Coordinates of C-alpha atoms in Angstrom, one line a residue:
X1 CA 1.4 9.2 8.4
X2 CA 1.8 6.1 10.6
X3 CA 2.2 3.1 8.7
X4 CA 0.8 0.0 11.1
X5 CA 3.2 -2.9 10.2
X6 CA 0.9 -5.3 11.7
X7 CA -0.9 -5.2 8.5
X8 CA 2.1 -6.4 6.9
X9 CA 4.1 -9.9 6.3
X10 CA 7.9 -9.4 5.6
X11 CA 9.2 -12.3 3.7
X12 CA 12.5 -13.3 2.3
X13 CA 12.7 -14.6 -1.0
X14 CA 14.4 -17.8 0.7
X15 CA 10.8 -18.6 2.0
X16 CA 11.0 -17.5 5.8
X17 CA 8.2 -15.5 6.8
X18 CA 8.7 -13.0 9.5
X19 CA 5.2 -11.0 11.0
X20 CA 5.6 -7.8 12.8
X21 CA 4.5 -8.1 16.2
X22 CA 4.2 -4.6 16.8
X23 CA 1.7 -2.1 16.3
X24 CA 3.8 0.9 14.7
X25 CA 7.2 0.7 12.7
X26 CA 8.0 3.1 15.2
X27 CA 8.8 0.3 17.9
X28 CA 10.8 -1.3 16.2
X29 CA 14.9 -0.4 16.2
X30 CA 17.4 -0.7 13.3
X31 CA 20.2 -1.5 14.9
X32 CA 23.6 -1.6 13.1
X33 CA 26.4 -4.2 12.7
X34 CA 28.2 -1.8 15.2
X35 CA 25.7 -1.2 17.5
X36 CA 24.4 2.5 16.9
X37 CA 20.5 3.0 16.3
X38 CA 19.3 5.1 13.6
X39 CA 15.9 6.7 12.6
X40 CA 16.2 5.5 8.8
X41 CA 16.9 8.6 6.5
X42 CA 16.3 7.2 3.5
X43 CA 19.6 4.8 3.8
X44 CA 20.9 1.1 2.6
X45 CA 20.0 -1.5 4.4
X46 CA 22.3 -3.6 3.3
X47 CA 24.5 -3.6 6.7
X48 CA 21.6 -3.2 9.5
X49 CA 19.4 -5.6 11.4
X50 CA 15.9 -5.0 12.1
X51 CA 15.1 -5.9 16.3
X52 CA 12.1 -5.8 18.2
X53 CA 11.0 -4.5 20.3
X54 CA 11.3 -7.8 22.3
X55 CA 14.3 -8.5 21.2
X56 CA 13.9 -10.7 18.4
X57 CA 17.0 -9.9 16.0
X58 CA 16.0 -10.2 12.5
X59 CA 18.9 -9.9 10.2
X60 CA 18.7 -9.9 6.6
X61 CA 20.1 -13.0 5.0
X62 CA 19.9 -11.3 1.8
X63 CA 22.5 -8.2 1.3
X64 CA 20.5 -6.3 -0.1
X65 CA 16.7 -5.1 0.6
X66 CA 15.7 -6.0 -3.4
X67 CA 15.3 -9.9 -2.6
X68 CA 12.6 -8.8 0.2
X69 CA 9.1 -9.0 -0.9
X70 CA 6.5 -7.4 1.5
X71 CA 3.1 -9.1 1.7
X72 CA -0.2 -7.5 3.1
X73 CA -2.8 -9.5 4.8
X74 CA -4.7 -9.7 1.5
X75 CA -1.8 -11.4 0.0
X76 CA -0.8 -8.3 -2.7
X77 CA 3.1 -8.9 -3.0
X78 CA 5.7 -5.9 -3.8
X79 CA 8.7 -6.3 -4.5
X80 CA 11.1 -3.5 -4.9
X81 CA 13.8 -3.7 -7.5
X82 CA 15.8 -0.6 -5.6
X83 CA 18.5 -1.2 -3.8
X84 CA 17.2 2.3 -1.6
X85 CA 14.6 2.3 0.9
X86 CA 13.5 5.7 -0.3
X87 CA 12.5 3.9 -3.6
X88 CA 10.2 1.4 -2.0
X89 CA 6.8 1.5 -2.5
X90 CA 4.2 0.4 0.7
X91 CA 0.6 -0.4 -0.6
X92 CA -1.0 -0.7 2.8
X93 CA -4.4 -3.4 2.5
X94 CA -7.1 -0.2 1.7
X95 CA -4.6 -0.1 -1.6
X96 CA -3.4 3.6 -0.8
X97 CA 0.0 3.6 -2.0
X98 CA 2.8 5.1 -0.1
X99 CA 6.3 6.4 -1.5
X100 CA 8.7 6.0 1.5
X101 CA 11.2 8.7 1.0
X102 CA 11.7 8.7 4.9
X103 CA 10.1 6.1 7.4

């Protein structure tokens, strides 16, 4: 059920390209604008940053999680019209696709 992220490019629709470093999503925090961590239930985005595990803060410079796109190594782009991350849809590179409802 473990999706490795190190398959996956996050870009922003402004052009910067941002590579997960770690293995798992699970070592990666999403820390808040006020500090608190969360394991995401299926929330917005729109107010959270995403840090390494390094601590490389990565905030969104969109408002919303629509203007990402998410690129897999073999270059297939998705883009999720949804403003919820429960309505994304993860097509890892072996083309198995992946409705999060809760990551």
């Amino acid at each position: 059920m473990a999706l490795q992220f190190t398959q996956w490019h996050f870009t922003l629709v402004n052009g910067i390209s941002i590579h997960s470093m770690a293995l798992h999503f699970s070592q990666w925090h999403f820390t808040s604008v006020n500090g608190a961590l969360f394991h995401p239930m299926a929330l917005y985005f729109t107010q959270w940053h995403l840090t390494s595990v390094n601590g490389t803060s990565i905030h969104s410079m969109a408002l919303h999680f629509s203007q990402w796109h998410f690129n897999s190594l073999n270059g297939t782009s998705v883009q999720s019209m949804a403003l919820h991350f429960g309505q994304w849809r993860f097509i890892p590179p072996n083309g198995t696709s992946i409705q999060s409802m809760a990551l």
